[in-house]
PDB file of C-alpha atoms in Angstrom:
ATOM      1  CA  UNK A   1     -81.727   0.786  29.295  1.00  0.00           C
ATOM      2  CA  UNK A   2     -84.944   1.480  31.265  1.00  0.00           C
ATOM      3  CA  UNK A   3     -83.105   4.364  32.666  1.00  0.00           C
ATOM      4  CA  UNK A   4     -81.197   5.797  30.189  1.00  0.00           C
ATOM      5  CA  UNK A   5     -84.212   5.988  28.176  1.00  0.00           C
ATOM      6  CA  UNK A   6     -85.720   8.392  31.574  1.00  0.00           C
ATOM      7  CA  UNK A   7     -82.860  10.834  31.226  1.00  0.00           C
ATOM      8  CA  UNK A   8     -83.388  11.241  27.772  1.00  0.00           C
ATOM      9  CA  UNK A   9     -86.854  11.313  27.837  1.00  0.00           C
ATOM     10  CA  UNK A  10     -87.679   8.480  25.351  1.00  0.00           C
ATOM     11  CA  UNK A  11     -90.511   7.144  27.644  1.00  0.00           C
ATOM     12  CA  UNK A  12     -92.790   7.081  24.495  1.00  0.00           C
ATOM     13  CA  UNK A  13     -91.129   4.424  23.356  1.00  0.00           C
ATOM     14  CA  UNK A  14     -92.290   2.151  25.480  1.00  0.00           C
ATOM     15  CA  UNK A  15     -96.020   4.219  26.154  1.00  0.00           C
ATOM     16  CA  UNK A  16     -96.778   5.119  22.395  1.00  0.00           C
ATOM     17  CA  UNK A  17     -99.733   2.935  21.087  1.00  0.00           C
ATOM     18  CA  UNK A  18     -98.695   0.073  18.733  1.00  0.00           C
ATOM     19  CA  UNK A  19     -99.197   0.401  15.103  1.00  0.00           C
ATOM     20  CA  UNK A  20     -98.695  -1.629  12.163  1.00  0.00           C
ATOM     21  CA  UNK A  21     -95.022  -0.792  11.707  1.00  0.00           C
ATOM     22  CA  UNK A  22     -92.198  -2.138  13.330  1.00  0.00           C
ATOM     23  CA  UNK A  23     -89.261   0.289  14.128  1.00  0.00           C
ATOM     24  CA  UNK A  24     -86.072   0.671  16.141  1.00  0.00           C
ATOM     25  CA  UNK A  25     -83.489   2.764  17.909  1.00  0.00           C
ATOM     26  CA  UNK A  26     -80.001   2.637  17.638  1.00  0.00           C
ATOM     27  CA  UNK A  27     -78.687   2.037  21.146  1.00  0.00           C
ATOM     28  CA  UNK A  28     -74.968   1.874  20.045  1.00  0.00           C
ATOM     29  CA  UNK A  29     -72.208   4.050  19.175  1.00  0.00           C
ATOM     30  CA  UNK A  30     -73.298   4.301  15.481  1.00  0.00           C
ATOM     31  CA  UNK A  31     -76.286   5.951  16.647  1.00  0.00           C
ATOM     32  CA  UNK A  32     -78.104   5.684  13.341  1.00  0.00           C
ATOM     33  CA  UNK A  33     -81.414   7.609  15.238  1.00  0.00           C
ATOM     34  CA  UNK A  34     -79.628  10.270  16.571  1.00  0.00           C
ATOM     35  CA  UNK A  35     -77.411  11.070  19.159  1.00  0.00           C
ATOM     36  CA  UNK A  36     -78.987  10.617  22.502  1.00  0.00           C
ATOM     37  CA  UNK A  37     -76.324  10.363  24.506  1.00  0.00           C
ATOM     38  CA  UNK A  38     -73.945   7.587  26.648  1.00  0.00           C
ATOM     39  CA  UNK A  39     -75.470   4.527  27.763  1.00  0.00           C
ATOM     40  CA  UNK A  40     -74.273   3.339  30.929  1.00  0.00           C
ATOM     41  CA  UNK A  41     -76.307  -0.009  31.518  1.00  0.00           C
ATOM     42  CA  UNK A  42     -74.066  -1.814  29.035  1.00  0.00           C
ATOM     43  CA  UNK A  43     -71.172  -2.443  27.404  1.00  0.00           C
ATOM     44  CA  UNK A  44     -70.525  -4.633  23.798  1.00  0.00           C
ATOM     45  CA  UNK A  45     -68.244  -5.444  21.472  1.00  0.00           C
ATOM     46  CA  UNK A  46     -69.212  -5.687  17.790  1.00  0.00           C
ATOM     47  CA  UNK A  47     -66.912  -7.892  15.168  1.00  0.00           C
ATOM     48  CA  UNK A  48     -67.512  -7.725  11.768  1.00  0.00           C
ATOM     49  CA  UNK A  49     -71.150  -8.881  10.257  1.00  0.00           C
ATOM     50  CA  UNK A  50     -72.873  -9.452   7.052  1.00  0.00           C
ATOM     51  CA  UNK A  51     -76.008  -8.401   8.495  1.00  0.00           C
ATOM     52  CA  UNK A  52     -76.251  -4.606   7.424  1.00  0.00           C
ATOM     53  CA  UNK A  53     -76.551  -2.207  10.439  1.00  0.00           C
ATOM     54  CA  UNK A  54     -79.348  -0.051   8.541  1.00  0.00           C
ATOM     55  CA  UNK A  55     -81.103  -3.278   8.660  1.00  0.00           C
ATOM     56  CA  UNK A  56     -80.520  -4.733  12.239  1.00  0.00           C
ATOM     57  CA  UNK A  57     -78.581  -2.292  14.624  1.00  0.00           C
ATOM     58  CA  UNK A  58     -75.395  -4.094  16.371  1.00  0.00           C
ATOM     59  CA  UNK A  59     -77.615  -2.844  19.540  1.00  0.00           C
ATOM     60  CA  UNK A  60     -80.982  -2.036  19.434  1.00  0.00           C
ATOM     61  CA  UNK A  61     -84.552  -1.252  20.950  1.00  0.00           C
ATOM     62  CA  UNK A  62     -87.156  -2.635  18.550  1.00  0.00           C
ATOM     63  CA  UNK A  63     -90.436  -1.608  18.769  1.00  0.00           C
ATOM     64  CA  UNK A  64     -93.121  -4.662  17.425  1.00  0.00           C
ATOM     65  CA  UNK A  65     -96.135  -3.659  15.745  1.00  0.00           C
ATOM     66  CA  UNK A  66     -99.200  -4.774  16.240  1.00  0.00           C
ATOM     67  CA  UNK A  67    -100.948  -8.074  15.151  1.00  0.00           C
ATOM     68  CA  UNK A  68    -103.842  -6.770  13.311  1.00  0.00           C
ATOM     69  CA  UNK A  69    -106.363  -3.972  12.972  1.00  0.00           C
ATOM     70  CA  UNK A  70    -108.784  -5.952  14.660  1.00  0.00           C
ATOM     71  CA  UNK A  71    -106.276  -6.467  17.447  1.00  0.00           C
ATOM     72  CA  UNK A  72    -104.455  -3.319  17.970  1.00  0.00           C
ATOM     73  CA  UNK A  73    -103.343  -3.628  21.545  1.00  0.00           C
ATOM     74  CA  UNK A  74    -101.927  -6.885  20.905  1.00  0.00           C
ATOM     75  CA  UNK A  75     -97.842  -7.259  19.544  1.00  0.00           C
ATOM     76  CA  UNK A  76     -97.462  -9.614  16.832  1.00  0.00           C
ATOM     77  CA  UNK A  77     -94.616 -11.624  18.952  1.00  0.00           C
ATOM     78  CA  UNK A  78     -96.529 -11.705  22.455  1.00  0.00           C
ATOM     79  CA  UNK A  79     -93.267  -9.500  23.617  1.00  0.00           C
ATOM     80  CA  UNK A  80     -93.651  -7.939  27.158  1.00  0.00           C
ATOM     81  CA  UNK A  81     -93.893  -4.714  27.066  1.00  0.00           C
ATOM     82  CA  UNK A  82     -94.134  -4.567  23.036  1.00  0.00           C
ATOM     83  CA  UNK A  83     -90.471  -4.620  22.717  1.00  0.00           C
ATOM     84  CA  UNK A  84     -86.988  -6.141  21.938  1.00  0.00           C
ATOM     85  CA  UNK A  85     -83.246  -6.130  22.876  1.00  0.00           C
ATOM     86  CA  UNK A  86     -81.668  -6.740  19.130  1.00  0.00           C
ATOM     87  CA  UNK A  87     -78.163  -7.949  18.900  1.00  0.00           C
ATOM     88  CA  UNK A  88     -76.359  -7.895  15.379  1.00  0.00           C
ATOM     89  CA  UNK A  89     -72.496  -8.468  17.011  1.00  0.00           C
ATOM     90  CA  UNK A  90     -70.958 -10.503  14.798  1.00  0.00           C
ATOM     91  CA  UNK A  91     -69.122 -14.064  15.169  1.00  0.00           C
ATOM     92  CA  UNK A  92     -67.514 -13.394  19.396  1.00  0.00           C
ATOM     93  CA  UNK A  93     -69.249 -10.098  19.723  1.00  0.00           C
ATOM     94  CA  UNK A  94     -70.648 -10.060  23.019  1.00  0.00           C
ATOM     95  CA  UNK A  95     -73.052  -7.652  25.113  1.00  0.00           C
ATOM     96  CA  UNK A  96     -72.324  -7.371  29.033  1.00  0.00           C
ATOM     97  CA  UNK A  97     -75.166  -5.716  31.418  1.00  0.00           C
ATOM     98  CA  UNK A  98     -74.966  -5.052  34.939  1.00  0.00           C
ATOM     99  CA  UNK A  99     -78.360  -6.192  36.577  1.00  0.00           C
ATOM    100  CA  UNK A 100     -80.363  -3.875  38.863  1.00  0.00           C
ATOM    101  CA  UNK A 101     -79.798  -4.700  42.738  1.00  0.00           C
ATOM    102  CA  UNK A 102     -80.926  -8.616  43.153  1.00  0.00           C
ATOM    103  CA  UNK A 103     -82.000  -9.650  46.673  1.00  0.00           C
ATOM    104  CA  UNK A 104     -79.578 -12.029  48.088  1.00  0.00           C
ATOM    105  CA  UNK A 105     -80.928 -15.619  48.028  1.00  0.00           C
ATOM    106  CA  UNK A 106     -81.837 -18.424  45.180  1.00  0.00           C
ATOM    107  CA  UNK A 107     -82.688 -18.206  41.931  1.00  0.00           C
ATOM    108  CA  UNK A 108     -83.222 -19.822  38.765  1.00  0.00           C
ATOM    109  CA  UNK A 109     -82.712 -17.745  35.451  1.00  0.00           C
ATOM    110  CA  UNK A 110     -84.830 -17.836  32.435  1.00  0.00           C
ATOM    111  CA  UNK A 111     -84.091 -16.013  28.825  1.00  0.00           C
ATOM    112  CA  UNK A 112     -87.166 -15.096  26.952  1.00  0.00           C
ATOM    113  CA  UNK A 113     -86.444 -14.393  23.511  1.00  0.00           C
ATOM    114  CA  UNK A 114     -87.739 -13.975  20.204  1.00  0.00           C
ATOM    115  CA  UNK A 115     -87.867 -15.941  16.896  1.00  0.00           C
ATOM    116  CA  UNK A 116     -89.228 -15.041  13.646  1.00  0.00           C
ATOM    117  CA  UNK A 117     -88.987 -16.355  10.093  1.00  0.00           C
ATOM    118  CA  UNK A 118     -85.428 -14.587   9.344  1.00  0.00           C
ATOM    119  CA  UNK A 119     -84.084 -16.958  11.725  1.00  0.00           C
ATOM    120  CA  UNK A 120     -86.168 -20.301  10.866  1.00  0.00           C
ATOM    121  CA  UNK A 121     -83.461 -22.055   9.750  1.00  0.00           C
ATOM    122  CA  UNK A 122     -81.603 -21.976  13.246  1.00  0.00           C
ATOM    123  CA  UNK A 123     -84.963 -23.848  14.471  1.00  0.00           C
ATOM    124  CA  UNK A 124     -83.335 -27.509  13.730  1.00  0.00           C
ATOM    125  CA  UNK A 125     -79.692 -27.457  15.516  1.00  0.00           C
ATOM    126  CA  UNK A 126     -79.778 -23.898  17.319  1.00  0.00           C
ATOM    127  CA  UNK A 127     -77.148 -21.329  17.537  1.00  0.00           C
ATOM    128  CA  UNK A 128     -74.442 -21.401  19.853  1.00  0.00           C
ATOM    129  CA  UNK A 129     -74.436 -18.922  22.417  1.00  0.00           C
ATOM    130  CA  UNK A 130     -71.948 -18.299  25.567  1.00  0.00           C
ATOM    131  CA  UNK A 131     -73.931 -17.071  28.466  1.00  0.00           C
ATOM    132  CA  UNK A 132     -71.659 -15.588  32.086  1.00  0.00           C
ATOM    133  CA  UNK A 133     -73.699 -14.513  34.905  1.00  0.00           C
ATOM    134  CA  UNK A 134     -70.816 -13.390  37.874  1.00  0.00           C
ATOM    135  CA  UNK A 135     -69.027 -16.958  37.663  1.00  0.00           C
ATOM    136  CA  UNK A 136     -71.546 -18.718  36.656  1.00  0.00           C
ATOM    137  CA  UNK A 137     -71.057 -19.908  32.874  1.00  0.00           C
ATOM    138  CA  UNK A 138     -73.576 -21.684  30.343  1.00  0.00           C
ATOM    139  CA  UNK A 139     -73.173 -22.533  26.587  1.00  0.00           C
ATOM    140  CA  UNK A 140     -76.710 -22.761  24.934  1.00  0.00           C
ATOM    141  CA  UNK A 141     -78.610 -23.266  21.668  1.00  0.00           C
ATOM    142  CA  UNK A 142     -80.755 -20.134  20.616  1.00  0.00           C
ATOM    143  CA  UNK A 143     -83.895 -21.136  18.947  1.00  0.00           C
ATOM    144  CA  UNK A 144     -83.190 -24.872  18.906  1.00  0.00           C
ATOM    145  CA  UNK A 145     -86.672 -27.081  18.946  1.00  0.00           C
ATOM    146  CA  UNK A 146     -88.973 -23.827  17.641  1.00  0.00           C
ATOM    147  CA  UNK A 147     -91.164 -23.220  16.712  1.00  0.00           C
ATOM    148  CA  UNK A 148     -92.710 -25.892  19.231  1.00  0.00           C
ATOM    149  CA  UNK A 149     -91.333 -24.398  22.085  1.00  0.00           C
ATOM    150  CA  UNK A 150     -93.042 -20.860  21.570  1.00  0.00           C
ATOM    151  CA  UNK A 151     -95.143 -20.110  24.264  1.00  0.00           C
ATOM    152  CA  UNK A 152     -98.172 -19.260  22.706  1.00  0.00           C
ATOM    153  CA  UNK A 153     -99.437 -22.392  21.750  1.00  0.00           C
ATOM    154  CA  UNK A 154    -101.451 -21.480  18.360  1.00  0.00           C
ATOM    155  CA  UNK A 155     -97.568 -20.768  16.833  1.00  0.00           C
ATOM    156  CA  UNK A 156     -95.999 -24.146  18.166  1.00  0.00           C
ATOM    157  CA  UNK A 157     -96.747 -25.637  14.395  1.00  0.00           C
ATOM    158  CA  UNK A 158     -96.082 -22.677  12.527  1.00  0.00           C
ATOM    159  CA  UNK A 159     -92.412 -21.874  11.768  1.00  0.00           C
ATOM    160  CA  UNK A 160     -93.158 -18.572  10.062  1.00  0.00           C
ATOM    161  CA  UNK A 161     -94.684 -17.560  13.577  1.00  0.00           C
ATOM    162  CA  UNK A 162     -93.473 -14.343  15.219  1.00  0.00           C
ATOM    163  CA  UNK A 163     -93.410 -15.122  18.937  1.00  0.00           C
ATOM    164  CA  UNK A 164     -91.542 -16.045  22.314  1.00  0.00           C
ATOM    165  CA  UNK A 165     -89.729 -18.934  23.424  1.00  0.00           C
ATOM    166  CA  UNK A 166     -87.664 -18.954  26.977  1.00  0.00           C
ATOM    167  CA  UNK A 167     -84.783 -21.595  27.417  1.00  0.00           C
ATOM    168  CA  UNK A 168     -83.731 -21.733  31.041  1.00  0.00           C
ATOM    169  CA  UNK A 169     -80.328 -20.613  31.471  1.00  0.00           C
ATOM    170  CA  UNK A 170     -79.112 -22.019  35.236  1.00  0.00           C
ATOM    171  CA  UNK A 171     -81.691 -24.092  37.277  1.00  0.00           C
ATOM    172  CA  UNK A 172     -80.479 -22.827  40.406  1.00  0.00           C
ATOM    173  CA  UNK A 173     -77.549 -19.969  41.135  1.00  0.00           C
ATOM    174  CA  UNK A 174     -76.793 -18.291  44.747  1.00  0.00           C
ATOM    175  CA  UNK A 175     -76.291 -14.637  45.362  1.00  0.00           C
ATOM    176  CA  UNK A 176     -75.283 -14.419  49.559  1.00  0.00           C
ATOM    177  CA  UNK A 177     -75.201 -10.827  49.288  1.00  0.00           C
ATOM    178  CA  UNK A 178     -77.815  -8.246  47.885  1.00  0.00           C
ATOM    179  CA  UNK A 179     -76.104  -5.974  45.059  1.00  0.00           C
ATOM    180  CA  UNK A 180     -75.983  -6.050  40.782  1.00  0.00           C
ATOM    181  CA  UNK A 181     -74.144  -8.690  38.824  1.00  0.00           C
ATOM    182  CA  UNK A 182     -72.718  -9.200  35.948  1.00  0.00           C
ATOM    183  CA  UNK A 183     -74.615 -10.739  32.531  1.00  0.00           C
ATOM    184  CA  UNK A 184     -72.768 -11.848  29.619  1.00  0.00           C
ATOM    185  CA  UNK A 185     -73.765 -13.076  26.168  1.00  0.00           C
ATOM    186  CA  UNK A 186     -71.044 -14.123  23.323  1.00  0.00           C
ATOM    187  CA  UNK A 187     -72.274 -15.043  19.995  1.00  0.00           C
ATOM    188  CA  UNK A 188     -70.560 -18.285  19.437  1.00  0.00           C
ATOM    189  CA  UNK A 189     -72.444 -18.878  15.776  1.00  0.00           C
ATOM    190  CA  UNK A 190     -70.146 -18.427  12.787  1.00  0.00           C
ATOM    191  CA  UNK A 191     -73.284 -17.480  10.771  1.00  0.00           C
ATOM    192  CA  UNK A 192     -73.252 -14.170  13.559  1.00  0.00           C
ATOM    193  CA  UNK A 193     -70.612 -13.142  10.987  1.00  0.00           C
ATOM    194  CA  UNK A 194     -71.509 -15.051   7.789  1.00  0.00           C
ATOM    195  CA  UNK A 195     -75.039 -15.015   7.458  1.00  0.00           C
ATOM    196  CA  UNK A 196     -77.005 -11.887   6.392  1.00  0.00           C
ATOM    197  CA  UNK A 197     -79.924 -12.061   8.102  1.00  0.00           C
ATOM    198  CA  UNK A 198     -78.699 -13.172  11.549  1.00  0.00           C
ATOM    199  CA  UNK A 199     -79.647 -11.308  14.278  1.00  0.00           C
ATOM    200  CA  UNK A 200     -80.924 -12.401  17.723  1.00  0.00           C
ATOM    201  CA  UNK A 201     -83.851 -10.275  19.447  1.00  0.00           C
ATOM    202  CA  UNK A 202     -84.321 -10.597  23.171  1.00  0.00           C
ATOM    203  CA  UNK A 203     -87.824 -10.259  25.522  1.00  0.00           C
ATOM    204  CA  UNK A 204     -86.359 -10.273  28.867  1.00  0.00           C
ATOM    205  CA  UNK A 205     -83.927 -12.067  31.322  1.00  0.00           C
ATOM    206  CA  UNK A 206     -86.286 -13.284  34.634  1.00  0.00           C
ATOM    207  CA  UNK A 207     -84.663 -14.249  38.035  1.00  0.00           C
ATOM    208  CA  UNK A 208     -86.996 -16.369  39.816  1.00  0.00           C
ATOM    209  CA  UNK A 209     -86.913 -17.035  43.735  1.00  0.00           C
ATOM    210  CA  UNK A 210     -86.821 -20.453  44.574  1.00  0.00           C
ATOM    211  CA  UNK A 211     -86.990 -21.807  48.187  1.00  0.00           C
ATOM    212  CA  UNK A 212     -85.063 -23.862  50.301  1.00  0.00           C
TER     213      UNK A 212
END
């Protein structure tokens, strides 16, 4: 996404200052901001949703605003780099990235994602999500035990928080050769498709080196 957003020079988006309104971009075929061309980074598959489109994109950047006027350089979810991956696929829709080169070696893999109070009431059993990474496989409960797993810990008692959790995906996977791989997420929620609010808004995927 980084680099499709070079060639099509939409670099402001992530180097505009934050201001007290949210926003997003359309980064799917629908393109609801305008056409700026093909994005090569990923592909997805979107079944049907209640969730309207105008209202969550079935892929999209999301820009956060900022947390107050007294704290303008600050985003109100603690997002890196003031943003968000949002996914509104549906019940099996799935999004599938190939990852920039990753050195060869050991790693364990962390997803840091967002919650908010749209999606409070997932915060008791979670919402089932399929995750592949090459053959590695993991099924995993989005937003299960929030909001006391939020990393900032001034939201951990507040379920109407907007902030960051991180669930570790594998605690250890092997790459013996240097080179891109394959990510996978399939929403595995009925309420991907049922419920209209449901959307889920990702920070980041980190690989971490571990040693031998």
């Amino acid at each position: 996404v980084n680099a499709y957003g070079a060639t099509k020079n939409l670099g402001e988006l992530f180097s505009n200052a934050l201001t007290n309104k949210e926003y997003q971009v359309d980064l799917s075929l629908d393109q609801r901001e305008g056409n700026n061309g093909t994005i090569s980074a990923f592909t997805y598959q979107a079944n049907t949703s209640k969730t309207p489109y105008g209202t969550w994109r079935k892929v999209g950047f999301f820009k956060c605003s900022y947390v107050s006027t007294a704290l303008k350089e600050e985003n109100k979810y603690g997002a890196y780099m003031d943003n968000l991956l949002t996914l509104n696929l549906g019940y099996a829709g799935w999004v599938n990235f190939k990852t920039p080169t990753i050195v060869k070696g050991k790693y364990k893999v962390v997803i840091h994602y967002a919650g908010a109070p749209g999606v409070k009431a997932y915060y008791t059993g979670g919402s089932l999500t399929k995750f592949n990474l090459d053959d590695y496989q993991k099924s995993m409960y989005m937003w299960k035990g929030l909001p006391g797993k939020f990393t900032d810990p001034a939201k951990q008692a507040n379920p109407n928080a907007s902030g960051i959790a991180s669930d570790i995906l594998w605690e250890s996977v092997t790459f013996d050769r240097s080179e891109g791989h394959t990510f996978k997420a399939t929403m595995m929620d009925i309420n991907a498709k049922t419920n209209g609010s449901y959307r889920q808004m990702w920070d980041f995927v980190e690989f971490i080196p571990l040693n031998d």
